Each structure stands twice: as C-alpha cells, then as structure tokens.
mmCIF file of C-alpha atoms and ligand atoms in Angstrom:
data_model
loop_
_atom_site.group_PDB
_atom_site.id
_atom_site.type_symbol
_atom_site.label_atom_id
_atom_site.label_comp_id
_atom_site.label_asym_id
_atom_site.label_seq_id
_atom_site.Cartn_x
_atom_site.Cartn_y
_atom_site.Cartn_z
ATOM 1 C CA UNK M 1 28.434 15.390 -5.772
ATOM 2 C CA UNK M 2 26.628 14.662 -2.528
ATOM 3 C CA UNK M 3 27.342 17.813 -1.579
ATOM 4 C CA UNK M 4 23.946 19.497 -2.140
ATOM 5 C CA UNK M 5 21.754 16.464 -0.888
ATOM 6 C CA UNK M 6 21.560 17.887 2.404
ATOM 7 C CA UNK M 7 20.698 21.643 1.398
ATOM 8 C CA UNK M 8 17.997 20.084 -1.145
ATOM 9 C CA UNK M 9 16.509 18.056 1.341
ATOM 10 C CA UNK M 10 15.782 21.222 3.591
ATOM 11 C CA UNK M 11 14.706 22.924 1.001
ATOM 12 C CA UNK M 12 12.396 20.330 -0.440
ATOM 13 C CA UNK M 13 11.240 20.047 3.527
ATOM 14 C CA UNK M 14 10.232 23.974 3.901
ATOM 15 C CA UNK M 15 8.449 24.074 0.895
ATOM 16 C CA UNK M 16 6.137 20.575 1.674
ATOM 17 C CA UNK M 17 5.553 22.106 5.112
ATOM 18 C CA UNK M 18 4.504 25.584 3.483
ATOM 19 C CA UNK M 19 2.610 23.411 1.076
ATOM 20 C CA UNK M 20 0.758 22.177 3.539
ATOM 21 C CA UNK M 21 0.054 24.970 5.882
ATOM 22 C CA UNK M 22 -1.369 26.550 2.972
ATOM 23 C CA UNK M 23 -3.616 23.936 2.304
ATOM 24 C CA UNK M 24 -4.500 23.763 5.999
ATOM 25 C CA UNK M 25 -2.723 20.960 6.482
ATOM 26 C CA UNK M 26 -0.173 19.217 9.197
ATOM 27 C CA UNK M 27 3.255 19.072 7.509
ATOM 28 C CA UNK M 28 3.816 15.888 9.845
ATOM 29 C CA UNK M 29 1.515 14.065 7.973
ATOM 30 C CA UNK M 30 2.936 14.526 4.315
ATOM 31 C CA UNK M 31 5.798 11.376 4.025
ATOM 32 C CA UNK M 32 8.898 12.912 1.560
ATOM 33 C CA UNK M 33 10.081 10.006 -0.244
ATOM 34 C CA UNK M 34 13.495 10.406 -1.516
ATOM 35 C CA UNK M 35 13.681 8.927 -5.261
ATOM 36 C CA UNK M 36 17.221 7.938 -5.399
ATOM 37 C CA UNK M 37 17.137 6.111 -8.723
ATOM 38 C CA UNK M 38 20.046 6.073 -10.713
ATOM 39 C CA UNK M 39 22.151 7.473 -8.220
ATOM 40 C CA UNK M 40 24.631 5.898 -6.392
ATOM 41 C CA UNK M 41 24.498 4.307 -2.600
ATOM 42 C CA UNK M 42 27.166 7.094 -1.536
ATOM 43 C CA UNK M 43 23.776 9.625 -2.354
ATOM 44 C CA UNK M 44 21.722 7.734 -0.343
ATOM 45 C CA UNK M 45 23.851 7.564 2.463
ATOM 46 C CA UNK M 46 24.619 11.594 2.325
ATOM 47 C CA UNK M 47 20.352 11.707 2.633
ATOM 48 C CA UNK M 48 20.093 9.589 5.533
ATOM 49 C CA UNK M 49 22.909 11.616 7.245
ATOM 50 C CA UNK M 50 20.756 14.252 6.899
ATOM 51 C CA UNK M 51 17.905 12.822 8.618
ATOM 52 C CA UNK M 52 16.048 11.084 5.335
ATOM 53 C CA UNK M 53 14.626 7.349 6.001
ATOM 54 C CA UNK M 54 12.424 7.465 3.448
ATOM 55 C CA UNK M 55 13.423 6.250 -0.038
ATOM 56 C CA UNK M 56 11.762 5.206 -3.469
ATOM 57 C CA UNK M 57 13.339 3.070 -6.123
ATOM 58 C CA UNK M 58 11.785 2.239 -9.663
ATOM 59 C CA UNK M 59 13.587 -1.265 -10.547
ATOM 60 C CA UNK M 60 14.198 -4.334 -8.174
ATOM 61 C CA UNK M 61 17.586 -4.933 -9.097
ATOM 62 C CA UNK M 62 19.238 -1.463 -8.522
ATOM 63 C CA UNK M 63 17.257 -1.417 -5.236
ATOM 64 C CA UNK M 64 18.596 -4.667 -4.537
ATOM 65 C CA UNK M 65 22.342 -3.680 -5.221
ATOM 66 C CA UNK M 66 21.756 -0.429 -3.011
ATOM 67 C CA UNK M 67 19.585 -1.538 -0.253
ATOM 68 C CA UNK M 68 20.321 -4.602 1.726
ATOM 69 C CA UNK M 69 23.372 -2.959 3.346
ATOM 70 C CA UNK M 70 22.078 0.739 3.988
ATOM 71 C CA UNK M 71 18.931 -1.364 5.689
ATOM 72 C CA UNK M 72 21.360 -3.301 7.955
ATOM 73 C CA UNK M 73 23.363 -0.421 8.954
ATOM 74 C CA UNK M 74 19.828 1.714 9.330
ATOM 75 C CA UNK M 75 16.573 -0.553 10.212
ATOM 76 C CA UNK M 76 14.579 2.504 10.544
ATOM 77 C CA UNK M 77 15.120 3.023 6.430
ATOM 78 C CA UNK M 78 12.032 2.269 4.543
ATOM 79 C CA UNK M 79 12.192 1.530 0.705
ATOM 80 C CA UNK M 80 9.387 1.878 -1.619
ATOM 81 C CA UNK M 81 9.140 0.397 -4.786
ATOM 82 C CA UNK M 82 7.593 3.028 -7.261
ATOM 83 C CA UNK M 83 8.302 1.389 -10.783
ATOM 84 C CA UNK M 84 6.640 -1.342 -12.743
ATOM 85 C CA UNK M 85 7.038 -4.716 -11.219
ATOM 86 C CA UNK M 86 7.466 -7.995 -13.427
ATOM 87 C CA UNK M 87 5.953 -10.950 -11.987
ATOM 88 C CA UNK M 88 9.597 -12.630 -12.128
ATOM 89 C CA UNK M 89 10.603 -10.069 -9.335
ATOM 90 C CA UNK M 90 7.804 -10.746 -7.124
ATOM 91 C CA UNK M 91 9.674 -12.375 -4.643
ATOM 92 C CA UNK M 92 12.856 -10.082 -4.860
ATOM 93 C CA UNK M 93 10.225 -7.243 -4.208
ATOM 94 C CA UNK M 94 8.548 -9.005 -1.356
ATOM 95 C CA UNK M 95 11.781 -9.766 0.150
ATOM 96 C CA UNK M 96 12.977 -6.466 0.038
ATOM 97 C CA UNK M 97 10.329 -3.873 -0.348
ATOM 98 C CA UNK M 98 8.434 -1.619 2.665
ATOM 99 C CA UNK M 99 5.909 -0.629 0.760
ATOM 100 C CA UNK M 100 5.253 -1.634 -3.205
ATOM 101 C CA UNK M 101 3.490 1.219 -4.754
ATOM 102 C CA UNK M 102 3.010 -0.426 -8.324
ATOM 103 C CA UNK M 103 0.176 -2.851 -7.649
ATOM 104 C CA UNK M 104 -1.401 -2.805 -11.331
ATOM 105 C CA UNK M 105 -3.022 -5.839 -12.184
ATOM 106 C CA UNK M 106 -4.248 -9.039 -11.477
ATOM 107 C CA UNK M 107 -1.804 -11.100 -11.785
ATOM 108 C CA UNK M 108 0.800 -9.311 -9.719
ATOM 109 C CA UNK M 109 -1.693 -8.967 -7.309
ATOM 110 C CA UNK M 110 -2.080 -12.918 -7.228
ATOM 111 C CA UNK M 111 1.737 -13.360 -7.664
ATOM 112 C CA UNK M 112 2.114 -11.017 -4.482
ATOM 113 C CA UNK M 113 -0.347 -12.868 -2.365
ATOM 114 C CA UNK M 114 1.211 -16.012 -3.021
ATOM 115 C CA UNK M 115 4.546 -14.954 -2.385
ATOM 116 C CA UNK M 116 3.892 -12.978 1.050
ATOM 117 C CA UNK M 117 2.359 -16.185 2.148
ATOM 118 C CA UNK M 118 5.559 -18.070 1.539
ATOM 119 C CA UNK M 119 7.613 -15.675 3.036
ATOM 120 C CA UNK M 120 5.137 -14.804 5.526
ATOM 121 C CA UNK M 121 6.563 -10.757 5.020
ATOM 122 C CA UNK M 122 4.032 -8.248 4.098
ATOM 123 C CA UNK M 123 4.971 -4.982 2.358
ATOM 124 C CA UNK M 124 2.238 -2.310 2.330
ATOM 125 C CA UNK M 125 0.754 -1.570 -1.338
ATOM 126 C CA UNK M 126 -0.223 0.858 -3.532
ATOM 127 C CA UNK M 127 -2.188 0.387 -6.185
ATOM 128 C CA UNK M 128 -1.340 2.335 -9.167
ATOM 129 C CA UNK M 129 -4.056 3.992 -11.199
ATOM 130 C CA UNK M 130 -3.836 5.053 -14.736
ATOM 131 C CA UNK M 131 -5.839 8.674 -14.324
ATOM 132 C CA UNK M 132 -4.743 9.862 -17.909
ATOM 133 C CA UNK M 133 -6.062 6.391 -19.471
ATOM 134 C CA UNK M 134 -2.838 6.532 -21.260
ATOM 135 C CA UNK M 135 -1.931 3.464 -23.263
ATOM 136 C CA UNK M 136 1.742 2.993 -22.627
ATOM 137 C CA UNK M 137 1.711 4.131 -18.985
ATOM 138 C CA UNK M 138 0.991 1.436 -16.085
ATOM 139 C CA UNK M 139 -2.055 1.140 -13.981
ATOM 140 C CA UNK M 140 -5.561 0.625 -13.586
ATOM 141 C CA UNK M 141 -7.636 2.816 -15.565
ATOM 142 C CA UNK M 142 -9.970 4.545 -13.151
ATOM 143 C CA UNK M 143 -13.432 2.492 -14.785
ATOM 144 C CA UNK M 144 -11.853 -0.520 -13.093
ATOM 145 C CA UNK M 145 -10.893 0.463 -9.653
ATOM 146 C CA UNK M 146 -13.899 -0.937 -7.890
ATOM 147 C CA UNK M 147 -13.506 -3.928 -8.941
ATOM 148 C CA UNK M 148 -9.841 -4.165 -8.713
ATOM 149 C CA UNK M 149 -9.740 -3.118 -4.837
ATOM 150 C CA UNK M 150 -12.212 -5.912 -4.536
ATOM 151 C CA UNK M 151 -9.794 -8.306 -5.710
ATOM 152 C CA UNK M 152 -7.045 -7.134 -4.123
ATOM 153 C CA UNK M 153 -8.453 -6.377 -0.967
ATOM 154 C CA UNK M 154 -11.460 -8.202 0.255
ATOM 155 C CA UNK M 155 -10.614 -11.671 -2.033
ATOM 156 C CA UNK M 156 -6.713 -12.004 -1.655
ATOM 157 C CA UNK M 157 -6.675 -9.924 1.058
ATOM 158 C CA UNK M 158 -3.613 -7.645 0.306
ATOM 159 C CA UNK M 159 -2.146 -5.047 2.661
ATOM 160 C CA UNK M 160 -3.671 -2.146 0.251
ATOM 161 C CA UNK M 161 -2.821 1.258 2.239
ATOM 162 C CA UNK M 162 -3.654 3.638 -0.731
ATOM 163 C CA UNK M 163 -3.714 4.974 -4.113
ATOM 164 C CA UNK M 164 -0.714 6.627 -6.531
ATOM 165 C CA UNK M 165 -0.699 7.952 -9.932
ATOM 166 C CA UNK M 166 1.808 9.403 -12.161
ATOM 167 C CA UNK M 167 -0.137 12.472 -14.581
ATOM 168 C CA UNK M 168 0.106 12.844 -18.039
ATOM 169 C CA UNK M 169 3.252 15.196 -18.607
ATOM 170 C CA UNK M 170 1.333 17.423 -21.107
ATOM 171 C CA UNK M 171 -1.527 18.115 -18.589
ATOM 172 C CA UNK M 172 -2.085 20.419 -15.562
ATOM 173 C CA UNK M 173 -2.008 17.678 -13.123
ATOM 174 C CA UNK M 174 -4.421 18.875 -10.490
ATOM 175 C CA UNK M 175 -7.503 16.847 -11.936
ATOM 176 C CA UNK M 176 -5.656 13.870 -11.840
ATOM 177 C CA UNK M 177 -4.852 14.260 -8.171
ATOM 178 C CA UNK M 178 -8.633 14.933 -7.229
ATOM 179 C CA UNK M 179 -9.309 11.960 -9.213
ATOM 180 C CA UNK M 180 -7.216 9.819 -7.058
ATOM 181 C CA UNK M 181 -8.612 11.279 -4.025
ATOM 182 C CA UNK M 182 -11.951 10.831 -4.975
ATOM 183 C CA UNK M 183 -11.460 7.058 -5.814
ATOM 184 C CA UNK M 184 -9.703 6.778 -2.286
ATOM 185 C CA UNK M 185 -12.102 8.335 -0.569
ATOM 186 C CA UNK M 186 -14.961 6.190 -2.275
ATOM 187 C CA UNK M 187 -12.931 2.889 -1.163
ATOM 188 C CA UNK M 188 -11.312 4.119 2.277
ATOM 189 C CA UNK M 189 -8.014 4.254 1.739
ATOM 190 C CA UNK M 190 -6.229 7.026 3.695
ATOM 191 C CA UNK M 191 -2.960 7.124 1.836
ATOM 192 C CA UNK M 192 -2.014 8.725 -1.327
ATOM 193 C CA UNK M 193 0.890 8.754 -3.172
ATOM 194 C CA UNK M 194 1.026 11.730 -5.793
ATOM 195 C CA UNK M 195 3.395 14.357 -6.596
ATOM 196 C CA UNK M 196 7.364 14.857 -8.013
ATOM 197 C CA UNK M 197 9.934 17.430 -7.919
ATOM 198 C CA UNK M 198 7.794 19.353 -10.353
ATOM 199 C CA UNK M 199 4.395 19.051 -9.093
ATOM 200 C CA UNK M 200 4.195 17.832 -5.397
ATOM 201 C CA UNK M 201 3.032 21.701 -4.314
ATOM 202 C CA UNK M 202 -0.126 20.991 -6.411
ATOM 203 C CA UNK M 203 -0.569 17.186 -4.971
ATOM 204 C CA UNK M 204 -0.072 18.749 -1.294
ATOM 205 C CA UNK M 205 -2.878 21.198 -2.185
ATOM 206 C CA UNK M 206 -4.661 17.849 -3.598
ATOM 207 C CA UNK M 207 -4.308 15.811 -0.276
ATOM 208 C CA UNK M 208 -1.314 13.931 -0.927
ATOM 209 C CA UNK M 209 -0.090 11.830 1.740
ATOM 210 C CA UNK M 210 3.167 10.903 0.385
ATOM 211 C CA UNK M 211 5.408 12.608 -2.452
ATOM 212 C CA UNK M 212 7.824 11.147 -4.810
ATOM 213 C CA UNK M 213 10.488 13.324 -5.703
ATOM 214 C CA UNK M 214 13.909 12.953 -7.169
ATOM 215 C CA UNK M 215 15.685 15.534 -9.081
ATOM 216 C CA UNK M 216 14.887 18.456 -6.526
ATOM 217 C CA UNK M 217 16.728 16.178 -3.906
ATOM 218 C CA UNK M 218 19.425 14.379 -5.547
ATOM 219 C CA UNK M 219 19.486 16.302 -9.032
ATOM 220 C CA UNK M 220 19.244 15.610 -12.694
ATOM 221 C CA UNK M 221 19.651 11.769 -13.737
ATOM 222 C CA UNK M 222 22.328 11.189 -15.988
HETATM 223 C C1 LIG Q 301 11.399 9.230 -11.186
HETATM 224 C C2 LIG Q 301 10.268 8.874 -10.280
HETATM 225 C C3 LIG Q 301 9.758 10.112 -9.448
HETATM 226 C C4 LIG Q 301 10.483 11.410 -9.159
HETATM 227 O O1 LIG Q 301 10.678 12.219 -10.441
HETATM 228 P P1 LIG Q 301 11.318 13.525 -10.068
HETATM 229 O O2 LIG Q 301 10.736 14.231 -11.367
HETATM 230 O O3 LIG Q 301 12.882 13.128 -10.164
HETATM 231 O O4 LIG Q 301 11.002 14.029 -8.780
HETATM 232 C C5 LIG Q 301 8.342 9.948 -8.680
HETATM 233 N N1 LIG Q 301 7.788 8.967 -9.073
HETATM 234 C C6 LIG Q 301 7.769 7.725 -10.012
HETATM 235 C C7 LIG Q 301 7.208 6.872 -10.254
HETATM 236 C C8 LIG Q 301 9.146 7.750 -10.440
HETATM 237 O O5 LIG Q 301 9.744 7.090 -11.261
#
C-alpha cells in the first residue's frame, strides 16, 4: 500500500521543478507539503524514508495520533495544520504544529495569541483567504484582509508569514491564485500556500511558495 509513495514523490517533485523552470522560478523556492490526512503513520514513514520532511494534516486529533512519535524520531520533520481550527483545539495545535495555515477569524487569532504566550511556542501562521467568497468555506473575505492583517500582525503580534487559499472547485483557479498573490504583496508577505494535486502547476506559475499535495503522493483517500 505504501509501495508507490517514493515513486509518486519523485514524480511530483519533478513536476514541481519543471513548472518552476517554465515560470522562470527556482524550484528550491517551492516547498512541497505532503498532505497525509486519512493515511496511516506507515504512509508518512514511507514518505520520510524517501526524503520528504514537510507534511500537512487537516485535523488536530488525527495529527496528534500520528505525529508526536514521528517527530521525536525525526526532529527536522515539519507539520502544517491546514484544516479549519476550532478554538477548543488551539492548545493542542500550538503544542504540535510548526505552521498553522488556517488562521481565519478574530476569535481564533486572539486564542492563538493567548496560547502562544502561555506555551512560549510560536508556530508560524498563514491567513486563510476565501478568495471565492463562498459562504460554506472558511477564510477571510478579500475585502476584510487589510483589517485582519492589522489585528493579527500589528495588534496581536502574531507570527504571520503568508496567505493561503482554496479556490472554488468549479472555477479556474488562476484568478484566485493571482488575487492571493496581490493581497500578499500589498502586505509584504513572502509566502503563498496555494495549489493542490489538481492545480499545483498553475499555482506555481502564479507564484506559490507552498503547494499542498495529498492524492498525487498518497493515492485516493478512503
Ligand atoms: C486535503 C487537502 C489538500 C490536498 O488535496 P489533494 O487534492 O489530495 O492534493 C490540500 N489543501 C487542503 C486544505 C486540504 O484539506
């Protein structure tokens, strides 16, 4: 079941490099986040054995079940939480994650600031932007980004390093990626988390620095 992971990682790595070169970008400027949600710790271990050290999970509980042991065996391993974060999971998230990509509301920003002070641990943060303004989707609407950045970065002094988006499934992603890039540039954020298995090449063309890829590495989720 884990047999194809090394091979898939090589293929995805090669596709990232060629998309980068086609866009006149340095492939080393793009971080591949291997999204291991729903896949067992053995699958993560297979990816680590193939040299992958950056992973993404979307549920705190699932990440807690898999990653503490892997992290103590591999101290360089980096864990990104990429799913909606409830305020009652902030304590666990701050203790476990190296990066939290789903900062999407003032209440969460305040809870993270308080918890980081308490634990003296500061995972880096991405603000999630709802570029398609979809009612069912998490994220700050584009028109509210300026005020939210002010709250997070200037008032709460949170370690925000970039923006993240998940474009609507039924639209061409490029305009959404371009919008995220424009918002990041306006605020001086160097990092852009955008692009998944189906659209990472477009995302790289639009300036992604972090691509979040699950299916193309680990196979279909059950
Ligand atoms: C699951 C997930 C991904 C990975 O999606 P694939 O299509 O499997 O590559 C990326 N980003 C987020 C936020 C996800 O929840």
